[in-house]
């Protein structure tokens, strides 16, 4: 008998889908895994094929392998199963709900609709605070989504801008499957945590209202409502109710301020929140002052459809997938036709190509990077000749080391220090914080200054992200696209960062060299 011909199906996939790592699964439950969409603190998200679907446009789903410290507690899997069942009954209009799940699998997994758009954290970082229309639509949409979860007995517990997807139909709340333990959140989520959560309290509807207010304040102003600083400092301001709403639409300040009250009993309910926000919209637009019915779905839908204009994602491209075979051996040899990176429902990421030896090589080869053919042997350099600096090198930027800009300064210069490291970049060992990662690099030269061009190409791995999300290719290089202006903004407030910088070739004079490309180097 002749062998069976391969079965093939066509799937519309993201244009920049990242390939699988060698130890990634080729199948999860009934789904055929195609590539990586993203990795966070509660597991890895994959693009996968629902082979039972006859509709090419509906075959792609997002499947997440769930893994988090919270699942190590006794009875955690039974609780996870019940939580996913409750989530599945929530309204999918504003919440990313499970399509299917298996909590008995190792690891447990859940599938979700594939959504393409952008995380609120990135949207605001790049564009600044939202206008009144988008802000009102966002505030109502998030409150509506939380209300749907609460009606099913689910408190989110860790709502943050990084866990909100903005797509063509408005905001969607994600990362609901595992309620983050307060201890894990303290290091990165103090701004969004109510005082009772910071003290170790369980997720509650009132704590979600607090998080809603912090997110809305951030979205409306482009600033953290309790200011920057160490988690302990932020927590003290939170407990004291010391928030800054300057710049937030005046009509929203009363309801947002009440929701940020340190005392959970004084915070409004989500029904009150929705009614108050719709009333603000009516006053802003000179409409009928008759108070709307709390939770009026028609009014909510009208505002969202009228005001929210999310970034349209790139069109997906057709990919022919073979269904024959499977298993680890095939997974290691299969090559995707499209390479890059993307994050489910929110982050569309561009990939990059990079020589492994530039970061992973030990000794002197791991230092500042230059083309070996352009290097000049020391013995050939004359006494009066100047050694040409390399076009690309690895450097450490520490915002704490930057000087204040001088009055009238046209182009601000930034201090950096060349660095190097030995050994391979560790993978699969968890996401380090910025300081821990920077400590692995040794100084390899004297500090100097550069000017970052506003239109410089920037690929970040962690500095652009919130919490434990990282955006890496297989070489440990950042993939999330920003601009030189974004990088300069980061250098005014963020933690230390390790990046590869490429200098402009047209430098003249004695001033600082200009940087035209920045790529963050990181580990996961």
Coordinates of C-alpha atoms in Angstrom, one line a residue:
X1 CA 0.0 0.0 0.0
X2 CA 1.4 3.4 -1.0
X3 CA 1.9 5.9 1.9
X4 CA -0.9 8.3 2.6
X5 CA -0.5 11.8 1.0
X6 CA 0.1 14.6 3.5
X7 CA -3.0 16.5 4.5
X8 CA -2.6 20.3 4.2
X9 CA -4.7 23.2 5.3
X10 CA -4.3 27.0 4.9
X11 CA -4.1 29.2 7.9
X12 CA -3.9 33.0 8.2
X13 CA -1.0 33.7 10.5
X14 CA 0.6 36.9 11.9
X15 CA 3.1 38.3 9.4
X16 CA 5.9 38.2 12.1
X17 CA 5.3 34.9 13.9
X18 CA 8.3 33.8 16.0
X19 CA 9.6 30.3 15.6
X20 CA 9.4 27.6 18.3
X21 CA 12.2 27.0 20.7
X22 CA 13.7 23.5 20.6
X23 CA 12.0 22.4 23.8
X24 CA 8.6 23.9 22.8
X25 CA 5.7 21.5 22.2
X26 CA 4.5 20.7 18.7
X27 CA 1.0 19.9 19.9
X28 CA -1.0 21.1 22.9
X29 CA -4.2 19.2 23.4
X30 CA -6.0 19.1 20.0
X31 CA -4.0 22.0 18.6
X32 CA -1.1 22.0 16.3
X33 CA 1.4 24.6 17.5
X34 CA 2.9 26.9 14.8
X35 CA 5.0 29.5 16.6
X36 CA 5.5 31.7 19.6
X37 CA 3.3 34.7 20.4
X38 CA 4.8 35.7 23.7
X39 CA 6.0 34.8 27.1
X40 CA 5.0 36.2 30.5
X41 CA 5.1 35.4 34.2
X42 CA 2.2 32.9 33.9
X43 CA 3.4 30.9 30.9
X44 CA 4.1 30.9 27.2
X45 CA 1.5 31.8 24.5
X46 CA 1.6 30.0 21.2
X47 CA -0.1 30.4 17.8
X48 CA -1.8 27.2 17.0
X49 CA -4.2 25.6 14.5
X50 CA -7.7 24.4 15.4
X51 CA -7.8 21.7 12.8
X52 CA -11.5 21.1 13.3
X53 CA -12.4 24.5 11.9
X54 CA -13.5 24.6 8.2
X55 CA -13.1 28.4 8.1
X56 CA -9.5 29.6 7.2
X57 CA -10.0 32.8 9.1
X58 CA -11.1 31.1 12.3
X59 CA -8.4 28.3 12.4
X60 CA -5.8 30.3 14.3
X61 CA -6.1 30.4 18.1
X62 CA -3.8 31.4 20.9
X63 CA -2.9 28.5 23.3
X64 CA -1.2 29.2 26.6
X65 CA 0.7 26.7 28.7
X66 CA 0.0 27.8 32.3
X67 CA 2.9 27.9 34.7
X68 CA 3.2 30.1 37.8
X69 CA 4.3 29.8 41.4
X70 CA 0.6 30.1 42.5
X71 CA 0.0 26.6 41.0
X72 CA 2.4 25.0 43.5
X73 CA -0.1 25.6 46.4
X74 CA -2.3 22.7 47.6
X75 CA -5.6 22.5 45.8
X76 CA -4.4 25.1 43.2
X77 CA -5.4 23.0 40.2
X78 CA -8.9 22.4 41.4
X79 CA -9.2 26.1 41.9
X80 CA -7.8 26.8 38.5
X81 CA -10.3 24.5 36.9
X82 CA -13.2 26.3 38.6
X83 CA -11.8 29.7 37.7
X84 CA -11.5 28.8 34.1
X85 CA -15.0 27.4 34.0
X86 CA -16.3 30.7 35.5
X87 CA -14.2 32.7 33.0
X88 CA -15.6 30.8 30.1
X89 CA -19.1 32.0 31.0
X90 CA -18.0 35.7 31.1
X91 CA -18.9 38.1 28.3
X92 CA -16.2 37.8 25.6
X93 CA -16.8 41.4 24.4
X94 CA -14.4 42.9 26.8
X95 CA -12.6 39.8 28.3
X96 CA -10.3 37.3 26.7
X97 CA -12.1 34.1 27.7
X98 CA -11.1 30.4 27.3
X99 CA -12.3 28.5 24.3
X100 CA -11.1 25.2 25.8
X101 CA -8.8 24.2 28.6
X102 CA -7.3 21.1 30.4
X103 CA -6.1 21.6 34.0
X104 CA -5.1 17.9 34.2
X105 CA -2.5 18.3 31.5
X106 CA 1.2 18.9 32.3
X107 CA 1.4 21.8 32.2
X108 CA -2.3 22.8 32.2
X109 CA -3.3 24.9 29.2
X110 CA -6.1 27.1 27.8
X111 CA -6.9 28.2 24.3
X112 CA -8.2 31.6 23.5
X113 CA -9.4 33.6 20.5
X114 CA -6.5 35.1 18.6
X115 CA -6.6 38.9 18.8
X116 CA -4.3 41.4 17.2
X117 CA -3.7 44.8 18.5
X118 CA -1.5 46.6 21.1
X119 CA -1.1 46.6 24.8
X120 CA -2.3 49.7 26.6
X121 CA 1.1 50.1 28.2
X122 CA 2.8 50.4 24.9
X123 CA 0.1 52.5 23.3
X124 CA 0.3 55.1 26.0
X125 CA 4.1 55.0 26.2
X126 CA 4.4 55.8 22.5
X127 CA 1.5 58.3 22.1
X128 CA 1.0 59.8 25.6
X129 CA -2.3 60.2 27.5
X130 CA -5.6 59.4 25.6
X131 CA -8.0 62.1 24.5
X132 CA -11.4 62.4 26.3
X133 CA -13.3 60.2 23.8
X134 CA -10.8 57.2 23.8
X135 CA -10.4 57.6 27.6
X136 CA -14.1 57.4 28.3
X137 CA -14.5 54.5 26.0
X138 CA -11.6 52.7 27.7
X139 CA -12.8 53.5 31.2
X140 CA -16.3 52.1 30.4
X141 CA -15.0 49.1 28.5
X142 CA -12.7 48.0 31.4
X143 CA -15.4 48.5 34.0
X144 CA -17.8 46.5 31.8
X145 CA -15.2 43.7 31.5
X146 CA -14.5 43.6 35.2
X147 CA -18.3 43.6 35.9
X148 CA -18.7 40.5 33.7
X149 CA -15.9 38.7 35.5
X150 CA -17.3 39.7 38.9
X151 CA -20.7 38.4 37.9
X152 CA -19.1 35.0 37.5
X153 CA -17.3 35.1 40.8
X154 CA -13.9 36.0 39.3
X155 CA -11.8 38.9 40.6
X156 CA -8.9 39.7 38.3
X157 CA -6.4 40.5 41.0
X158 CA -3.7 42.1 38.9
X159 CA -5.2 44.4 36.3
X160 CA -2.4 46.5 34.8
X161 CA -1.9 48.4 31.5
X162 CA 0.2 45.5 30.2
X163 CA -2.7 43.2 30.6
X164 CA -5.2 45.2 28.5
X165 CA -5.3 44.6 24.7
X166 CA -6.4 47.4 22.4
X167 CA -7.7 46.1 19.1
X168 CA -10.1 47.2 16.4
X169 CA -13.2 46.7 18.6
X170 CA -11.9 48.3 21.8
X171 CA -10.2 47.1 25.0
X172 CA -10.0 43.5 26.1
X173 CA -8.9 42.4 29.6
X174 CA -6.5 39.4 29.6
X175 CA -4.3 37.4 31.9
X176 CA -7.3 36.4 34.1
X177 CA -6.5 32.7 34.4
X178 CA -4.2 32.9 37.4
X179 CA -4.8 35.4 40.2
X180 CA -1.3 36.7 40.9
X181 CA -0.2 36.3 44.5
X182 CA 0.3 39.7 46.1
X183 CA 3.9 38.8 47.1
X184 CA 4.8 38.3 43.4
X185 CA 3.2 41.6 42.4
X186 CA 4.9 43.8 44.9
X187 CA 8.1 44.1 43.0
X188 CA 6.6 45.2 39.7
X189 CA 2.9 46.0 40.3
X190 CA 2.9 48.3 43.4
X191 CA 1.3 51.1 41.3
X192 CA -1.7 49.1 40.5
X193 CA -2.2 47.3 43.9
X194 CA -4.6 48.5 46.5
X195 CA -3.2 48.8 50.0
X196 CA -5.0 45.7 51.2
X197 CA -3.6 43.7 48.3
X198 CA -0.1 44.9 49.0
X199 CA -0.4 43.7 52.6
X200 CA -1.2 40.2 51.4
X201 CA -5.0 40.4 51.0
X202 CA -6.8 38.2 48.5
X203 CA -8.1 39.5 45.1
X204 CA -11.5 41.2 45.6
X205 CA -13.9 43.2 43.5
X206 CA -12.9 46.4 45.5
X207 CA -9.2 45.8 44.7
X208 CA -10.1 45.5 41.0
X209 CA -11.9 48.9 41.2
X210 CA -8.7 50.4 42.6
X211 CA -6.7 48.9 39.8
X212 CA -9.3 50.2 37.3
X213 CA -8.8 53.7 38.6
X214 CA -4.9 53.5 38.5
X215 CA -5.1 52.3 34.9
X216 CA -7.5 55.0 33.9
X217 CA -5.3 57.7 35.5
X218 CA -2.3 56.3 33.7
X219 CA -4.1 56.2 30.4
X220 CA -5.4 59.7 30.7
X221 CA -2.2 61.4 31.8
X222 CA 0.6 59.2 30.5
X223 CA 2.1 59.1 34.0
X224 CA 2.0 56.8 37.0
X225 CA -0.7 58.0 39.4
X226 CA 1.5 57.5 42.5
X227 CA 4.8 58.5 40.8
X228 CA 8.0 56.6 40.2
X229 CA 10.2 55.0 42.8
X230 CA 10.9 51.8 44.6
X231 CA 7.9 49.5 45.4
X232 CA 8.1 50.4 49.1
X233 CA 8.0 54.1 48.3
X234 CA 5.0 53.7 45.9
X235 CA 3.2 51.5 48.5
X236 CA 3.5 54.2 51.1
X237 CA 2.0 56.8 48.8
X238 CA -0.8 54.3 47.9
X239 CA -1.6 53.7 51.6
X240 CA -1.7 57.5 52.2
X241 CA -3.9 58.2 49.2
X242 CA -1.2 60.4 47.8
X243 CA -2.0 60.3 44.1
X244 CA -1.5 62.9 41.3
X245 CA -4.4 63.3 38.8
X246 CA -3.2 66.5 37.3
X247 CA -3.8 66.3 33.5
X248 CA -6.7 63.9 33.8
X249 CA -10.0 65.1 32.4
X250 CA -11.6 67.1 35.2
X251 CA -14.9 65.3 35.0
X252 CA -13.2 61.9 35.7
X253 CA -11.2 63.1 38.7
X254 CA -13.9 62.6 41.3
X255 CA -14.8 59.0 40.4
X256 CA -11.2 58.0 39.8
X257 CA -10.1 59.7 43.1
X258 CA -12.9 57.8 45.0
X259 CA -11.8 54.6 43.5
X260 CA -8.2 55.2 44.6
X261 CA -9.3 55.6 48.2
X262 CA -7.0 53.5 50.5
X263 CA -10.2 52.3 52.4
X264 CA -11.9 49.7 50.2
X265 CA -15.2 50.4 51.8
X266 CA -15.2 54.0 50.5
X267 CA -14.6 53.0 46.9
X268 CA -17.5 53.0 44.4
X269 CA -19.0 49.9 42.8
X270 CA -18.5 49.3 39.2
X271 CA -22.1 50.1 38.5
X272 CA -21.5 53.6 40.0
X273 CA -18.3 53.9 38.0
X274 CA -20.0 53.2 34.7
X275 CA -22.8 55.6 35.4
X276 CA -20.4 58.3 36.5
X277 CA -18.2 57.9 33.4
X278 CA -21.2 58.0 31.0
X279 CA -22.5 61.1 32.8
X280 CA -19.1 62.8 32.2
X281 CA -19.3 62.0 28.5
X282 CA -22.8 63.4 28.3
X283 CA -21.7 66.7 30.0
X284 CA -18.6 66.9 27.8
X285 CA -20.7 66.6 24.7
X286 CA -23.6 68.8 25.8
X287 CA -26.0 65.9 25.7
X288 CA -29.1 65.2 27.8
X289 CA -28.2 65.5 31.5
X290 CA -30.6 62.7 32.5
X291 CA -28.5 60.2 34.4
X292 CA -28.0 57.0 32.4
X293 CA -29.1 53.7 33.8
X294 CA -26.0 52.0 35.3
X295 CA -24.7 49.3 33.0
X296 CA -26.8 50.6 30.0
X297 CA -25.3 48.3 27.3
X298 CA -26.7 50.3 24.4
X299 CA -25.1 53.5 25.7
X300 CA -21.9 51.7 26.4
X301 CA -21.7 50.2 23.0
X302 CA -22.6 53.5 21.3
X303 CA -19.7 55.3 23.1
X304 CA -17.2 52.5 22.3
X305 CA -18.1 52.2 18.7
X306 CA -18.2 56.0 18.2
X307 CA -15.0 56.9 20.0
X308 CA -12.5 54.1 20.1
X309 CA -10.2 53.9 17.1
X310 CA -7.5 51.3 17.8
X311 CA -4.4 50.6 15.7
X312 CA -5.3 48.3 12.9
X313 CA -3.0 45.3 12.9
X314 CA -1.2 44.2 9.7
X315 CA -3.1 41.8 7.7
X316 CA -2.4 38.1 8.4
X317 CA -0.7 36.1 5.6
X318 CA -1.8 32.6 4.4
X319 CA 0.4 29.7 5.5
X320 CA 0.1 26.2 4.2
X321 CA 0.4 23.8 7.2
X322 CA 1.1 20.1 6.9
X323 CA -0.9 17.9 9.3
X324 CA 1.0 14.7 8.6
X325 CA 3.5 13.5 11.1
X326 CA 4.2 15.4 14.4
X327 CA 6.2 14.9 17.5
X328 CA 9.4 16.3 18.8
X329 CA 11.7 15.2 15.9
X330 CA 9.6 17.0 13.3
X331 CA 9.3 20.0 15.5
X332 CA 13.1 20.4 15.6
X333 CA 13.5 20.4 11.9
X334 CA 10.4 22.3 10.7
X335 CA 11.2 25.8 9.5
X336 CA 8.5 28.5 9.5
X337 CA 8.2 30.5 6.3
X338 CA 7.8 33.8 8.3
X339 CA 10.2 34.7 11.2
X340 CA 9.8 37.4 13.8
X341 CA 7.7 37.8 16.9
X342 CA 4.2 38.7 18.1
X343 CA 2.3 38.9 21.4
X344 CA -1.3 37.6 21.5
X345 CA -4.0 40.2 20.9
X346 CA -1.8 43.1 21.7
X347 CA 1.9 43.3 20.7
X348 CA 2.9 42.9 17.0
X349 CA 6.7 42.7 17.1
X350 CA 9.4 42.9 14.4
X351 CA 12.3 40.4 14.6
X352 CA 16.0 41.0 13.9
X353 CA 19.0 39.0 12.8
X354 CA 22.2 38.9 14.8
X355 CA 25.4 36.9 14.9
X356 CA 25.5 34.7 18.0
X357 CA 29.2 35.2 18.7
X358 CA 28.7 38.9 19.2
X359 CA 27.0 38.4 22.6
X360 CA 27.8 34.8 23.5
X361 CA 31.5 34.6 22.7
X362 CA 33.7 34.8 25.8
X363 CA 36.9 36.7 26.4
X364 CA 37.9 39.7 24.3
X365 CA 35.6 38.7 21.5
X366 CA 32.6 39.3 23.7
X367 CA 33.5 43.0 24.1
X368 CA 32.7 45.9 21.8
X369 CA 31.6 44.6 18.4
X370 CA 33.4 45.5 15.2
X371 CA 33.9 43.9 11.8
X372 CA 37.1 41.9 12.1
X373 CA 38.1 43.0 8.6
X374 CA 38.1 46.6 9.7
X375 CA 40.2 46.1 12.8
X376 CA 43.7 47.7 12.7
X377 CA 46.5 45.7 14.5
X378 CA 48.1 47.7 17.3
X379 CA 51.6 47.5 15.8
X380 CA 50.4 49.1 12.6
X381 CA 49.0 52.2 14.3
X382 CA 51.4 55.1 14.1
X383 CA 52.2 57.4 16.9
X384 CA 50.1 60.2 15.5
X385 CA 47.3 58.0 14.1
X386 CA 44.0 57.8 15.9
X387 CA 42.5 54.3 16.4
X388 CA 39.1 54.2 14.7
X389 CA 36.3 53.4 17.1
X390 CA 34.1 50.4 16.3
X391 CA 30.8 51.1 14.5
X392 CA 28.8 49.0 17.0
X393 CA 29.4 48.1 20.6
X394 CA 27.6 46.8 23.7
X395 CA 27.0 49.4 26.4
X396 CA 25.3 50.0 29.7
X397 CA 23.0 53.0 30.1
X398 CA 22.1 53.9 33.7
X399 CA 19.4 56.6 34.0
X400 CA 20.8 57.4 37.5
X401 CA 24.1 58.5 35.8
X402 CA 22.6 61.0 33.4
X403 CA 23.1 64.7 33.9
X404 CA 20.3 67.2 33.7
X405 CA 20.0 68.9 30.3
X406 CA 21.6 72.3 29.9
X407 CA 19.3 75.2 29.2
X408 CA 18.9 75.8 25.4
X409 CA 20.6 72.5 24.6
X410 CA 19.5 71.4 21.1
X411 CA 20.5 67.7 21.3
X412 CA 20.9 66.1 24.7
X413 CA 23.8 63.7 25.2
X414 CA 23.7 60.5 27.2
X415 CA 26.3 58.8 29.3
X416 CA 27.1 55.2 28.5
X417 CA 29.8 52.7 29.5
X418 CA 31.1 49.9 27.2
X419 CA 30.6 46.4 28.7
X420 CA 31.3 42.8 28.0
X421 CA 30.4 39.4 29.5
X422 CA 31.7 35.8 29.4
X423 CA 29.7 32.7 28.7
X424 CA 26.4 32.0 27.0
X425 CA 23.2 33.9 27.8
X426 CA 21.1 31.8 30.2
X427 CA 17.7 30.8 28.9
X428 CA 14.6 29.3 30.5
X429 CA 15.7 30.3 34.0
X430 CA 13.1 33.1 34.6
X431 CA 13.2 36.8 33.9
X432 CA 15.9 38.7 35.9
X433 CA 15.4 42.2 37.0
X434 CA 17.4 45.0 35.2
X435 CA 20.0 45.3 38.0
X436 CA 20.6 41.6 38.2
X437 CA 21.1 41.3 34.5
X438 CA 23.4 44.4 34.3
X439 CA 25.5 43.0 37.1
X440 CA 26.6 40.1 34.8
X441 CA 28.4 42.6 32.5
X442 CA 31.8 44.0 33.3
X443 CA 33.0 47.4 32.2
X444 CA 35.1 47.3 29.1
X445 CA 36.1 50.9 28.7
X446 CA 35.7 54.4 30.0
X447 CA 32.3 56.2 30.2
X448 CA 31.5 58.4 27.2
X449 CA 28.7 60.3 25.7
X450 CA 26.4 59.9 22.7
X451 CA 23.5 61.6 21.1
X452 CA 20.6 59.3 20.2
X453 CA 18.9 60.4 17.0
X454 CA 15.1 60.9 17.5
X455 CA 14.4 58.6 14.6
X456 CA 16.9 55.9 15.6
X457 CA 15.7 52.4 15.2
X458 CA 15.1 50.8 18.6
X459 CA 14.4 47.1 19.4
X460 CA 13.7 46.6 23.1
X461 CA 13.4 43.4 25.1
X462 CA 12.4 44.5 28.6
X463 CA 12.8 48.3 29.0
X464 CA 9.7 48.9 26.9
X465 CA 7.6 46.3 28.7
X466 CA 5.7 46.1 31.9
X467 CA 6.2 43.6 34.6
X468 CA 7.7 40.2 33.5
X469 CA 7.0 40.4 29.8
X470 CA 10.0 40.2 27.5
X471 CA 10.2 40.4 23.8
X472 CA 13.2 38.4 22.5
X473 CA 14.3 36.5 19.5
X474 CA 16.3 33.2 19.9
X475 CA 19.6 35.1 20.2
X476 CA 18.5 37.2 23.3
X477 CA 18.0 40.4 21.3
X478 CA 15.0 42.7 21.7
X479 CA 12.2 42.6 19.1
X480 CA 9.7 45.3 20.1
X481 CA 10.1 48.3 17.8
X482 CA 10.3 51.8 19.2
X483 CA 12.1 55.0 18.3
X484 CA 15.0 57.0 19.5
X485 CA 12.6 59.4 21.2
X486 CA 11.1 56.5 23.1
X487 CA 14.5 55.3 24.3
X488 CA 15.5 58.8 25.4
X489 CA 12.2 59.1 27.4
X490 CA 13.1 55.8 29.1
X491 CA 16.6 57.2 30.1
X492 CA 14.9 59.9 32.1
X493 CA 13.2 57.5 34.5
X494 CA 13.9 53.7 33.9
X495 CA 16.4 51.3 35.5
X496 CA 19.8 50.4 34.1
X497 CA 19.7 48.8 30.6
X498 CA 22.2 46.8 28.5
X499 CA 22.0 47.6 24.8
X500 CA 23.9 47.2 21.5
X501 CA 24.4 50.6 19.9
X502 CA 25.3 51.4 16.3
X503 CA 26.9 54.7 15.5
X504 CA 26.2 57.0 12.5
X505 CA 28.9 56.8 9.8
X506 CA 28.7 60.5 9.0
X507 CA 30.1 61.8 12.3
X508 CA 32.2 64.9 12.1
X509 CA 33.8 67.2 14.7
X510 CA 34.8 66.5 18.3
X511 CA 31.3 66.3 19.8
X512 CA 29.5 63.1 20.9
X513 CA 28.9 60.5 18.2
X514 CA 25.3 59.9 17.1
X515 CA 23.5 56.6 17.6
X516 CA 21.2 55.4 14.8
X517 CA 20.3 52.0 16.1
X518 CA 19.7 50.5 19.6
X519 CA 19.0 46.9 20.4
X520 CA 18.5 45.7 24.0
X521 CA 20.2 42.5 25.1
X522 CA 18.5 40.4 27.7
X523 CA 17.8 36.9 29.0
X524 CA 14.7 34.9 30.0

